[in-house]
XYZ file of C-alpha atoms in Angstrom:
712
model
C 15.836 -4.373 16.024
C 13.266 -8.028 16.117
C 9.913 -7.930 14.183
C 7.140 -11.014 13.858
C 6.597 -11.623 9.471
C 4.238 -14.128 7.947
C 4.620 -14.956 4.287
C 1.821 -14.834 2.540
C 2.557 -17.511 0.391
C 2.858 -20.583 2.692
C 1.960 -18.483 6.479
C 5.117 -19.538 8.067
C 6.177 -17.522 10.390
C 10.108 -15.839 11.271
C 10.673 -13.238 14.257
C 13.877 -12.126 12.374
C 16.619 -9.183 12.901
C 15.722 -6.560 10.704
C 16.133 -2.417 10.503
C 15.204 -0.161 12.421
C 11.874 2.169 10.679
C 13.530 5.563 9.912
C 10.987 8.227 11.002
C 10.077 10.657 7.843
C 8.078 13.397 7.705
C 4.543 13.223 10.064
C 5.732 10.221 11.552
C 7.129 9.455 15.624
C 9.522 6.368 16.391
C 8.298 4.734 19.671
C 9.824 1.410 20.938
C 6.351 -1.225 22.137
C 6.831 -1.900 25.383
C 3.820 -4.080 24.931
C 1.527 -5.271 22.034
C -1.823 -6.782 21.638
C -2.053 -9.787 19.618
C -6.630 -10.055 18.683
C -7.110 -13.978 18.324
C -10.134 -13.086 15.831
C -8.526 -10.837 13.779
C -5.094 -12.563 13.429
C -5.948 -16.059 13.019
C -7.717 -14.950 10.012
C -5.076 -13.661 8.825
C -3.278 -16.794 9.781
C -5.231 -18.978 7.931
C -5.176 -17.192 5.096
C -1.805 -17.009 4.215
C -1.482 -20.410 5.113
C -4.032 -21.697 2.302
C -3.064 -23.227 -0.977
C -2.199 -20.896 -3.570
C -5.930 -22.907 -5.317
C -7.871 -22.164 -1.748
C -6.209 -18.204 -2.111
C -7.983 -17.450 -5.219
C -11.397 -18.709 -5.085
C -11.695 -16.845 -1.816
C -9.871 -13.829 -3.948
C -11.522 -13.746 -7.272
C -10.904 -9.879 -8.129
C -7.304 -10.389 -8.011
C -8.026 -13.894 -10.341
C -9.502 -11.649 -12.901
C -6.573 -9.810 -13.073
C -3.716 -11.846 -12.502
C -6.124 -13.050 -16.227
C -5.561 -10.234 -17.701
C -2.086 -9.541 -16.830
C -1.520 -12.495 -18.336
C -3.632 -11.820 -21.349
C -1.277 -8.751 -22.061
C 1.904 -8.809 -20.617
C 2.295 -13.019 -21.071
C 3.535 -15.738 -18.755
C 6.865 -14.433 -17.523
C 5.827 -10.742 -15.924
C 2.473 -12.749 -14.600
C 4.663 -14.693 -12.640
C 6.784 -12.226 -11.050
C 3.517 -10.625 -10.048
C 2.156 -12.437 -9.013
C 5.414 -14.171 -7.183
C 6.548 -10.387 -5.670
C 2.812 -9.309 -3.724
C 2.437 -13.348 -2.378
C 6.628 -13.328 -1.339
C 5.935 -10.525 0.563
C 6.592 -10.397 4.689
C 3.167 -9.358 5.773
C 3.797 -7.460 9.408
C 1.302 -8.593 12.383
C 0.164 -6.918 15.142
C -1.786 -3.811 15.046
C -2.294 -2.333 18.747
C 0.474 -1.243 21.001
C 2.101 1.394 23.853
C 5.501 2.528 24.568
C 6.986 5.550 24.125
C 8.888 7.870 22.102
C 12.434 7.762 21.436
C 11.997 10.350 17.986
C 9.447 12.423 16.320
C 10.025 13.571 12.580
C 9.567 16.797 10.647
C 6.715 18.343 10.849
C 5.255 16.810 14.201
C 4.173 19.001 16.843
C 2.435 16.605 19.039
C 4.494 14.863 20.364
C 7.914 14.367 22.102
C 11.237 11.492 23.271
C 9.902 10.545 26.584
C 6.165 10.798 25.446
C 4.067 7.916 26.310
C 2.049 6.492 23.734
C -0.885 4.142 22.645
C -0.477 3.625 18.561
C -2.962 1.883 16.486
C -2.534 -0.102 12.801
C -1.875 -2.137 10.707
C 1.749 -1.849 9.007
C 2.389 0.550 11.454
C 1.315 -0.843 14.844
C 3.288 -4.259 14.770
C 4.321 -6.763 16.571
C 7.980 -5.163 17.059
C 10.567 -3.837 19.044
C 10.690 -0.265 17.206
C 7.548 1.062 14.907
C 6.811 4.125 13.395
C 3.323 5.817 13.191
C 2.244 9.134 11.336
C 0.489 11.565 13.797
C -2.926 10.308 13.635
C -2.934 6.962 14.817
C -0.935 7.493 18.300
C -1.798 9.673 21.291
C -1.123 10.363 24.840
C -1.359 7.447 27.038
C -2.741 9.347 30.509
C -0.790 9.284 33.581
C -1.544 6.218 35.842
C -3.202 3.800 33.263
C -0.225 1.459 32.579
C 0.858 0.737 28.830
C -0.186 -3.004 29.060
C -3.667 -1.513 28.711
C -3.301 2.028 26.870
C -1.725 -1.598 24.437
C -5.590 -2.457 23.940
C -6.695 1.485 22.535
C -6.899 -0.115 19.312
C -8.792 -2.508 19.647
C -10.838 -0.186 21.800
C -11.469 2.534 19.290
C -12.991 -0.399 17.083
C -15.827 -1.759 19.730
C -16.009 2.294 20.551
C -17.116 3.193 17.072
C -19.641 -0.214 16.366
C -21.443 1.700 19.654
C -20.818 4.745 18.176
C -22.667 3.579 14.859
C -25.566 2.564 16.951
C -26.221 4.948 19.154
C -27.526 3.701 21.713
C -29.985 5.884 24.936
C -29.547 5.566 28.309
C -31.761 1.965 29.701
C -31.851 0.655 26.106
C -31.059 -3.384 25.694
C -28.463 -4.431 24.049
C -27.354 -7.105 22.421
C -23.206 -8.606 22.059
C -23.334 -11.239 19.081
C -19.685 -12.897 19.808
C -18.166 -12.599 23.122
C -14.371 -11.939 22.179
C -11.842 -9.800 22.659
C -13.243 -7.323 20.854
C -17.207 -8.147 22.491
C -15.812 -8.033 25.724
C -15.205 -4.213 25.256
C -18.120 -3.471 23.782
C -19.554 -5.338 26.953
C -17.654 -2.762 29.199
C -17.893 0.164 27.248
C -21.564 -0.507 26.768
C -22.591 -0.546 30.389
C -20.284 2.690 31.036
C -22.871 4.490 28.644
C -26.224 3.335 30.961
C -27.108 0.287 28.692
C -28.207 -3.850 30.422
C -26.256 -5.803 27.866
C -26.780 -9.330 26.916
C -23.933 -11.389 25.826
C -24.045 -14.621 23.461
C -21.299 -16.494 22.357
C -20.823 -20.312 21.999
C -18.002 -20.744 24.160
C -19.326 -21.388 27.890
C -15.960 -19.539 29.391
C -16.608 -16.510 27.251
C -20.055 -16.744 28.875
C -18.374 -16.398 32.815
C -15.973 -13.779 31.194
C -18.268 -11.067 30.300
C -21.006 -11.384 33.486
C -17.037 -10.283 35.406
C -17.252 -7.699 32.546
C -20.502 -6.086 33.850
C -22.840 -8.113 31.162
C -26.324 -7.499 32.582
C -27.217 -11.586 31.030
C -24.493 -13.504 29.145
C -26.029 -17.521 27.231
C -25.186 -19.215 24.758
C -27.537 -18.412 21.384
C -29.636 -21.602 21.620
C -30.304 -20.457 25.913
C -32.104 -16.891 24.557
C -35.915 -17.807 26.226
C -38.688 -16.295 25.054
C -39.610 -15.617 28.983
C -36.218 -13.404 29.482
C -37.503 -11.372 26.116
C -40.708 -10.749 28.306
C -38.393 -10.514 31.705
C -35.366 -8.028 29.955
C -36.994 -5.958 27.533
C -41.021 -6.312 27.235
C -41.360 -8.881 24.498
C -40.138 -6.552 22.425
C -36.872 -8.107 21.699
C -33.535 -5.566 22.149
C -33.269 -2.394 21.300
C -29.737 -2.501 19.799
C -27.233 -6.040 18.534
C -23.605 -5.078 18.255
C -22.528 -8.684 16.147
C -18.612 -8.683 17.041
C -17.259 -12.172 15.868
C -15.970 -13.557 13.153
C -18.448 -16.208 11.064
C -18.369 -18.381 7.826
C -22.054 -17.779 8.296
C -24.399 -15.022 7.691
C -26.363 -16.577 11.145
C -24.431 -14.047 13.174
C -26.353 -11.074 11.830
C -29.134 -13.448 11.639
C -29.604 -14.180 14.746
C -29.542 -10.407 16.278
C -32.226 -9.729 13.872
C -34.409 -12.034 14.911
C -33.265 -10.585 18.363
C -33.940 -7.068 17.280
C -37.269 -5.211 18.690
C -39.884 -3.840 16.126
C -37.580 -0.466 14.137
C -33.576 -2.347 16.316
C -30.872 -1.134 14.688
C -28.473 -4.796 13.818
C -24.191 -2.847 14.337
C -21.771 -5.064 12.053
C -18.512 -5.309 13.615
C -16.678 -8.625 13.003
C -15.634 -10.142 9.854
C -18.874 -12.367 7.847
C -20.640 -13.178 3.934
C -23.968 -10.659 4.025
C -26.261 -13.225 2.834
C -29.225 -11.947 4.966
C -32.729 -13.407 5.030
C -34.767 -10.115 3.651
C -37.983 -11.467 5.746
C -37.039 -10.880 8.759
C -34.914 -6.736 8.213
C -38.754 -5.847 6.185
C -41.065 -7.543 8.338
C -39.230 -5.279 11.625
C -38.326 -2.322 9.613
C -34.746 -3.295 11.249
C -31.445 -1.133 10.113
C -28.298 -2.756 9.393
C -25.602 -0.686 9.309
C -21.691 -1.461 9.288
C -19.322 -0.235 10.806
C -14.996 0.986 9.504
C -12.924 -0.231 12.252
C -12.158 2.261 14.101
C -14.569 5.295 12.920
C -13.885 8.525 10.553
C -9.902 8.611 8.847
C -9.990 4.863 7.841
C -8.264 3.709 5.337
C -8.715 7.563 4.653
C -4.548 7.862 3.039
C -4.718 11.744 3.523
C -6.146 11.392 7.144
C -3.286 8.651 8.370
C -0.356 9.406 6.550
C -0.536 12.780 6.187
C -0.852 13.753 9.217
C -4.303 15.753 7.683
C -7.504 15.852 10.073
C -11.120 16.441 9.884
C -12.026 19.873 11.797
C -14.079 18.772 15.470
C -17.041 20.495 14.888
C -18.108 18.402 11.414
C -16.684 15.164 12.687
C -16.821 14.380 16.267
C -15.931 11.505 16.919
C -11.912 10.353 14.572
C -9.832 7.041 14.850
C -7.849 9.080 16.391
C -10.413 10.721 18.727
C -11.600 7.897 19.674
C -8.507 6.096 20.981
C -8.305 9.039 23.824
C -12.122 8.454 24.611
C -10.912 4.789 25.395
C -7.863 5.778 26.989
C -10.287 8.634 29.423
C -12.534 5.364 30.182
C -10.184 3.561 31.308
C -8.702 6.524 32.381
C -11.498 6.676 35.046
C -12.079 3.553 35.972
C -15.142 3.057 33.911
C -12.950 0.199 31.679
C -11.159 -2.403 32.048
C -8.839 -4.137 30.195
C -7.833 -6.286 32.611
C -10.437 -7.292 33.412
C -9.348 -9.690 30.478
C -8.619 -12.729 30.576
C -5.433 -11.942 29.100
C -2.026 -13.646 28.635
C 1.535 -11.870 28.512
C 3.736 -13.137 27.410
C 7.980 -12.316 26.332
C 8.485 -11.439 23.032
C 10.756 -13.412 22.134
C 8.080 -16.546 21.711
C 5.777 -14.974 19.611
C 6.468 -18.191 17.092
C 5.332 -20.134 19.568
C 1.845 -18.448 20.776
C 0.644 -18.016 17.620
C 2.232 -21.851 16.087
C -0.743 -22.156 18.850
C -2.832 -19.891 18.094
C -3.041 -21.570 14.521
C -3.653 -25.117 16.251
C -6.359 -23.622 18.253
C -4.369 -24.205 21.201
C -4.753 -21.169 23.271
C -7.384 -20.184 24.978
C -7.408 -17.015 26.334
C -8.875 -14.225 25.220
C -5.597 -12.108 23.579
C -2.568 -12.207 24.226
C 0.051 -9.002 25.662
C 3.780 -9.703 24.168
C 5.844 -7.717 26.162
C 9.294 -6.053 25.265
C 12.812 -6.309 25.855
C 14.436 -2.790 27.560
C 16.533 -1.780 25.082
C 16.616 -2.876 21.254
C 19.188 -1.682 18.654
C 18.977 0.935 17.220
C 20.613 0.630 13.777
C 18.255 2.031 10.139
C 21.593 -0.247 8.362
C 21.506 -4.165 8.785
C 24.752 -6.700 7.216
C 23.774 -10.008 6.093
C 26.144 -11.564 4.574
C 30.247 -10.597 3.756
C 30.152 -8.654 -0.017
C 30.208 -11.006 -2.678
C 33.438 -11.515 -5.461
C 32.419 -9.898 -8.109
C 31.062 -11.933 -10.659
C 32.659 -9.739 -13.682
C 36.185 -8.100 -14.122
C 34.975 -3.904 -12.788
C 31.689 -4.618 -11.842
C 30.105 -1.973 -10.317
C 28.948 -2.173 -6.713
C 25.081 -1.582 -6.639
C 22.627 0.615 -4.330
C 18.707 -0.001 -4.732
C 16.976 2.774 -3.461
C 13.389 1.567 -3.210
C 11.530 -1.699 -3.121
C 8.281 -2.153 -4.552
C 6.262 -4.002 -6.348
C 7.809 -3.336 -9.458
C 11.410 -3.158 -8.512
C 10.758 -6.482 -7.412
C 8.592 -7.794 -10.297
C 10.401 -6.623 -13.027
C 14.419 -4.414 -12.221
C 15.675 -6.009 -9.910
C 15.050 -9.451 -11.357
C 16.472 -8.104 -14.699
C 19.527 -6.793 -12.576
C 20.391 -10.025 -11.108
C 20.884 -11.593 -14.528
C 23.640 -8.735 -15.536
C 27.184 -9.407 -14.506
C 28.258 -6.386 -14.737
C 26.301 -5.387 -11.132
C 28.049 -5.915 -8.433
C 25.004 -5.797 -5.216
C 25.790 -4.277 -1.794
C 23.073 -2.536 -0.593
C 19.588 -2.249 -0.754
C 16.814 0.050 1.111
C 13.866 0.061 1.338
C 11.240 2.591 3.370
C 10.667 -0.462 5.860
C 12.585 -3.242 7.584
C 11.470 -7.082 6.243
C 10.251 -4.528 2.998
C 14.537 -4.366 2.763
C 15.542 -7.557 4.505
C 13.508 -9.412 2.368
C 14.845 -8.127 -1.464
C 18.297 -7.645 -0.054
C 18.082 -11.982 1.286
C 15.561 -12.794 -2.555
C 18.455 -10.856 -4.407
C 21.876 -11.684 -2.625
C 22.001 -7.799 -1.331
C 24.616 -8.427 1.750
C 23.888 -5.104 3.870
C 20.394 -3.534 3.317
C 18.620 -0.982 5.690
C 15.831 1.938 5.679
C 18.222 5.099 5.718
C 19.376 6.034 2.079
C 22.758 8.532 3.176
C 23.947 4.310 4.145
C 24.003 3.663 0.932
C 25.320 7.024 -0.439
C 28.315 7.346 1.487
C 29.831 3.583 1.271
C 33.057 4.431 -1.334
C 31.616 0.365 -2.360
C 28.738 2.097 -4.168
C 29.433 3.314 -8.039
C 25.575 2.789 -9.205
C 22.497 4.000 -8.056
C 19.151 2.759 -8.951
C 16.403 5.288 -6.982
C 12.753 3.442 -7.153
C 11.135 5.492 -4.407
C 7.888 7.094 -4.163
C 8.553 9.951 -7.086
C 8.724 13.092 -5.111
C 11.755 12.148 -3.233
C 13.596 11.842 -6.915
C 15.218 14.417 -8.137
C 16.680 15.251 -4.023
C 17.866 11.844 -3.900
C 19.185 12.135 -7.238
C 21.008 14.880 -6.570
C 22.102 13.436 -3.126
C 23.799 10.837 -5.042
C 25.393 12.521 -7.546
C 26.636 14.549 -5.337
C 27.916 11.707 -3.376
C 30.129 10.700 -6.622
C 27.876 8.223 -8.205
C 26.047 7.229 -11.622
C 22.315 7.804 -10.596
C 20.135 4.984 -12.675
C 16.469 6.953 -11.445
C 13.132 5.344 -11.739
C 10.811 8.341 -14.282
C 9.702 10.604 -12.854
C 12.278 13.029 -12.682
C 11.000 15.711 -10.967
C 7.373 16.677 -10.312
C 7.963 20.572 -10.385
C 9.791 22.674 -12.336
C 11.501 23.750 -9.572
C 12.574 19.686 -7.934
C 13.906 19.836 -11.974
C 16.107 23.332 -11.705
C 17.139 21.322 -9.150
C 18.809 18.233 -10.397
C 19.987 20.431 -13.138
C 22.651 21.828 -11.341
C 23.461 18.497 -9.571
C 24.417 17.458 -13.205
C 26.320 19.973 -14.070
C 27.965 20.640 -11.375
C 29.084 17.810 -10.536
C 29.276 16.438 -14.766
C 28.070 13.197 -13.482
C 26.025 10.011 -14.832
C 22.261 10.621 -14.770
C 19.714 8.166 -16.701
C 15.879 7.208 -15.992
C 14.036 4.975 -16.475
C 12.308 6.058 -20.036
C 12.472 2.087 -20.665
C 10.390 2.246 -23.618
C 12.542 3.171 -26.512
C 15.143 0.569 -25.180
C 12.355 -1.974 -26.762
C 13.257 -4.431 -29.249
C 9.793 -3.527 -30.720
C 9.863 0.555 -30.392
C 13.296 -0.097 -32.160
C 11.844 -2.092 -35.495
C 9.647 0.932 -35.331
C 12.067 3.441 -35.460
C 13.859 1.469 -37.808
C 11.171 1.321 -40.089
C 11.462 4.743 -40.288
C 15.267 5.538 -40.487
C 15.500 7.492 -44.127
C 11.414 9.180 -44.275
C 11.382 12.377 -45.922
C 8.376 13.836 -44.913
C 7.213 14.282 -40.212
C 6.191 11.317 -38.580
C 2.406 11.184 -37.622
C 2.300 9.083 -34.381
C -1.061 8.278 -32.517
C -0.372 6.113 -29.047
C -3.373 5.037 -26.663
C -3.319 3.884 -23.437
C -5.902 1.894 -21.790
C -5.152 2.863 -18.315
C -7.432 1.451 -15.947
C -9.300 3.324 -13.633
C -7.633 6.656 -11.726
C -5.943 4.595 -8.372
C -8.410 6.762 -5.245
C -6.518 7.169 -2.333
C -2.249 5.906 -3.152
C 0.326 7.808 -2.688
C 0.128 8.324 -6.604
C -2.432 10.368 -6.881
C -1.030 12.273 -4.724
C -0.365 15.785 -6.394
C 2.324 15.723 -3.586
C 3.956 12.952 -3.471
C 3.738 11.128 -6.504
C 2.752 13.814 -8.695
C -0.442 12.307 -10.649
C 0.355 9.454 -13.789
C -0.035 12.472 -16.518
C 3.535 12.855 -14.703
C 4.699 10.356 -13.057
C 3.317 7.806 -15.520
C 2.614 9.778 -19.731
C 6.425 10.984 -19.218
C 6.444 7.164 -20.465
C 4.751 8.246 -23.435
C 6.271 11.238 -24.451
C 9.911 9.797 -24.600
C 8.506 7.367 -26.257
C 7.127 9.691 -29.410
C 10.670 11.802 -29.006
C 12.426 8.314 -29.732
C 10.591 7.962 -32.606
C 10.508 10.909 -33.468
C 14.513 11.800 -33.077
C 12.792 15.453 -31.994
C 12.082 16.938 -28.986
C 8.708 18.464 -28.293
C 7.457 22.401 -29.353
C 4.146 22.761 -28.477
C 1.013 20.937 -26.342
C -2.262 21.358 -26.644
C -3.530 18.906 -24.369
C -7.255 19.050 -23.030
C -8.651 16.815 -19.432
C -11.279 14.478 -20.479
C -12.618 13.748 -16.694
C -14.673 15.675 -15.249
C -12.428 15.101 -11.617
C -8.769 14.396 -12.318
C -9.056 12.325 -8.923
C -11.508 9.723 -10.386
C -10.789 10.238 -13.716
C -7.751 11.691 -15.008
C -7.705 10.714 -18.945
C -6.223 13.824 -20.688
C -6.699 14.231 -24.870
C -3.835 15.514 -26.321
C -1.282 17.195 -29.233
C 3.219 16.954 -29.219
C 4.402 18.714 -32.062
C 8.030 18.522 -32.300
C 10.669 20.174 -33.393
C 11.483 18.394 -36.637
C 7.433 18.714 -37.487
C 6.038 15.597 -36.384
C 2.927 15.769 -34.414
C 2.211 12.636 -31.423
C -1.872 12.107 -30.559
C -1.738 10.251 -27.497
C -4.501 9.759 -25.024
C -4.631 8.748 -21.515
C -8.173 6.656 -20.945
C -8.612 5.599 -17.606
C -12.267 4.780 -18.739
C -10.831 2.409 -21.887
C -13.049 -0.589 -21.736
C -9.964 -3.595 -20.231
C -10.205 -5.236 -23.575
C -8.209 -2.901 -25.652
C -4.209 -3.241 -25.740
C -3.428 -0.920 -22.352
C -0.491 0.190 -24.768
C -1.553 0.866 -28.531
C 0.637 2.835 -30.701
C 1.257 3.078 -34.314
C 3.179 5.837 -36.970
C 2.914 7.135 -40.307
C 5.035 8.602 -43.575
C 6.302 7.626 -46.007
C 3.234 5.790 -47.400
C 4.513 3.792 -44.284
C 2.388 2.626 -41.054
C 3.978 1.033 -38.571
C 1.529 -0.629 -35.277
C 2.829 -1.644 -31.924
C 0.569 -3.815 -29.345
C 1.832 -3.712 -25.740
C 5.218 -4.303 -27.247
C 4.537 -8.173 -28.308
C 3.650 -7.367 -31.232
C 4.836 -5.120 -34.362
C 2.792 -5.481 -37.385
C 4.641 -3.295 -40.985
C 2.341 -2.346 -43.667
C 3.354 -4.557 -46.876
C 4.061 -7.227 -45.035
C 2.799 -10.538 -44.036
C 4.434 -11.493 -40.451
C 4.299 -9.483 -37.680
C 8.079 -8.771 -35.001
C 6.721 -10.570 -32.104
C 7.538 -11.392 -28.533
C 6.252 -14.905 -26.543
C 6.389 -12.231 -23.649
C 6.024 -8.029 -23.288
C 9.157 -6.045 -24.169
C 8.833 -3.147 -22.110
C 12.835 -2.616 -22.823
C 13.508 -3.230 -19.136
C 16.560 -5.509 -19.319
C 18.518 -4.503 -22.228
C 18.272 -0.550 -20.811
C 19.989 -1.457 -18.018
C 22.610 -3.316 -20.197
C 23.304 -0.740 -22.019
C 23.647 1.575 -19.070
C 25.753 -0.463 -16.796
C 28.515 -0.879 -19.753
C 28.368 2.884 -20.605
C 29.107 2.929 -16.854
C 31.062 0.537 -16.773
C 32.859 1.968 -19.433
C 32.823 5.760 -18.843
C 30.616 6.309 -21.606
C 27.486 9.200 -21.670
C 24.469 8.705 -19.846
C 22.352 6.723 -23.267
C 19.871 9.812 -22.582
C 21.457 13.587 -22.289
C 20.027 16.065 -19.638
C 18.108 17.976 -22.194
C 15.687 15.468 -23.031
C 15.160 13.859 -19.665
C 14.290 18.080 -18.948
C 12.292 18.109 -22.361
C 10.344 14.969 -21.381
C 9.502 16.557 -17.481
C 8.514 19.378 -19.843
C 6.242 18.264 -21.653
C 4.477 16.256 -18.573
C 3.860 19.882 -17.191
C 2.733 21.583 -19.730
C -0.346 18.518 -19.909
C -1.512 20.216 -17.501
C -1.451 24.165 -17.967
C -2.716 23.013 -21.435
C -5.400 21.149 -19.969
C -5.914 24.118 -17.332
C -5.744 27.441 -19.448
C -6.979 25.407 -22.370
C -4.016 26.641 -24.793
C -1.277 25.496 -26.151
C 1.489 25.930 -24.521
C 4.653 26.669 -25.622
C 7.799 24.095 -24.681
C 10.896 26.597 -24.409
């Protein structure tokens, strides 16, 4: 299928062939018939992408701070790779479309193939022939409403939510500052709400369009006179001013404040700085209200991705219900998207449209892309003939998952190993699959893992997908006769771990987990220092993990399992490696009252040989601390490591140092591939893998119960 993509690094646009998206739980597959380009919003994205790196940095000082900290903690090479990974990721464009459902994924109850739907959401309702959309981001199109009008539903919902925030009442006077696409829709919606509307814009064409859309008055901002104020509002000012402009200053908000009556309301929908004149707001006692895009549910992953709706009696208007309400108004004739000055063009002309938009040569209020009838639905795409092996008996590699860690760490390390021969790159989206495959030399890409698992040219499968898919994908790969590198954690629950164990026992297959820290030169130097110890090892491991991420799949118990299961497993494994023994007992305490806001934990792990590890995983520690610091002591010796860059041996003058952080990923990949190629066992016995997972499960159990947990 075809999709328009933008480079976040250069701003270049390209209409490319990418694999069709795979339909997952709670999603529908839609063939787009029309999608709307919103010039104001999308030009902002175009302009930002075309800025120089310095200009990007100046506009996002928060990200610059993150880069500086990463440089201090990890060194230049990991930092460079992380930055370039984000900049090179292809950016999908578009967020408002309409089409016909082709398929419904598991758990979808509201849609069936053949339904006409309007779709919303950046990253979902893209400018592409085929899209997958979560159920809460799609609504049925009423009979009698053409799909080219339904494609405006997202933009209409944005305007409608701004009006809901302003709470206008019948007969009030409302001003709309900025008569772009959303502003023109807001004019129609306010008229449908029984308001008299003043439209303001610098463009004479936009002023004329507002009058055609039903504005009672429309003019340039400098044309608003005292005479108009006296005639229209009795000299008081407007009741409500909705700011739908995009600007580089706060001038539109100040204009709105000047227009308002005493105790009036200013609602901001557009993007602009918030440097306000306090005097105007203070003297009039104005209310400043912000509108969040399409409405309640926006930016809430549980609502948008997982389909958890808000109960109507308590949240009357969600983003989904706003979409439906807008289409109902269109169906009733109260709102007319066909009155807008739009231009309809074939989707194949998209690159030219965006080029003209970037140059300011598009006069139309909006552009509507029209799609061809029957796009290809293949989820796999062959980019080039398979490359010849770079080494004798090199292993054919399928890589499942293309997140930041995969692209920034694993795939670059894999690219330098001659024992690996790239075959398949599978990602969650077609653009990510193609871009990652092209960058790392994979001749085929797709969105369906089964295509890679069924290819006889694949001998080893790397799994770096979301955590909830790890155990099932690994089991399927093992049963398909493949060797498996499985990123941590191997499972999120005891049942998943048991299923993975059954697959290992049944197949006798090769399974390793990405517990890379034990392969680090720093970890190996530390273990070597205690190779002849007589007594138990005392380990103290402190992780300044940073704030618990909110609204991500990582902390979702179902998809990510939380950071204790998903990340602390690394530290448990390294402590097991240093001790040379398996965990026997766990006692843990949660340090935060709400684990979704603070998942800090302090735990003691006792090993079978009597060694003890104190692991402190801290979400609220100072960011100035090393992210990882651990030390071990036994038999009068102590060795301490900071961030896998410096390891100090007490009593020795010279520490062991590396320029860049060495967490062992490259060494782990080389040794695992070599073992798989030579038919030797994996570096981990399954009992070791299972012991680490059971230990992290015990962390949670002990923190809940307040009791020590003995491990089987």
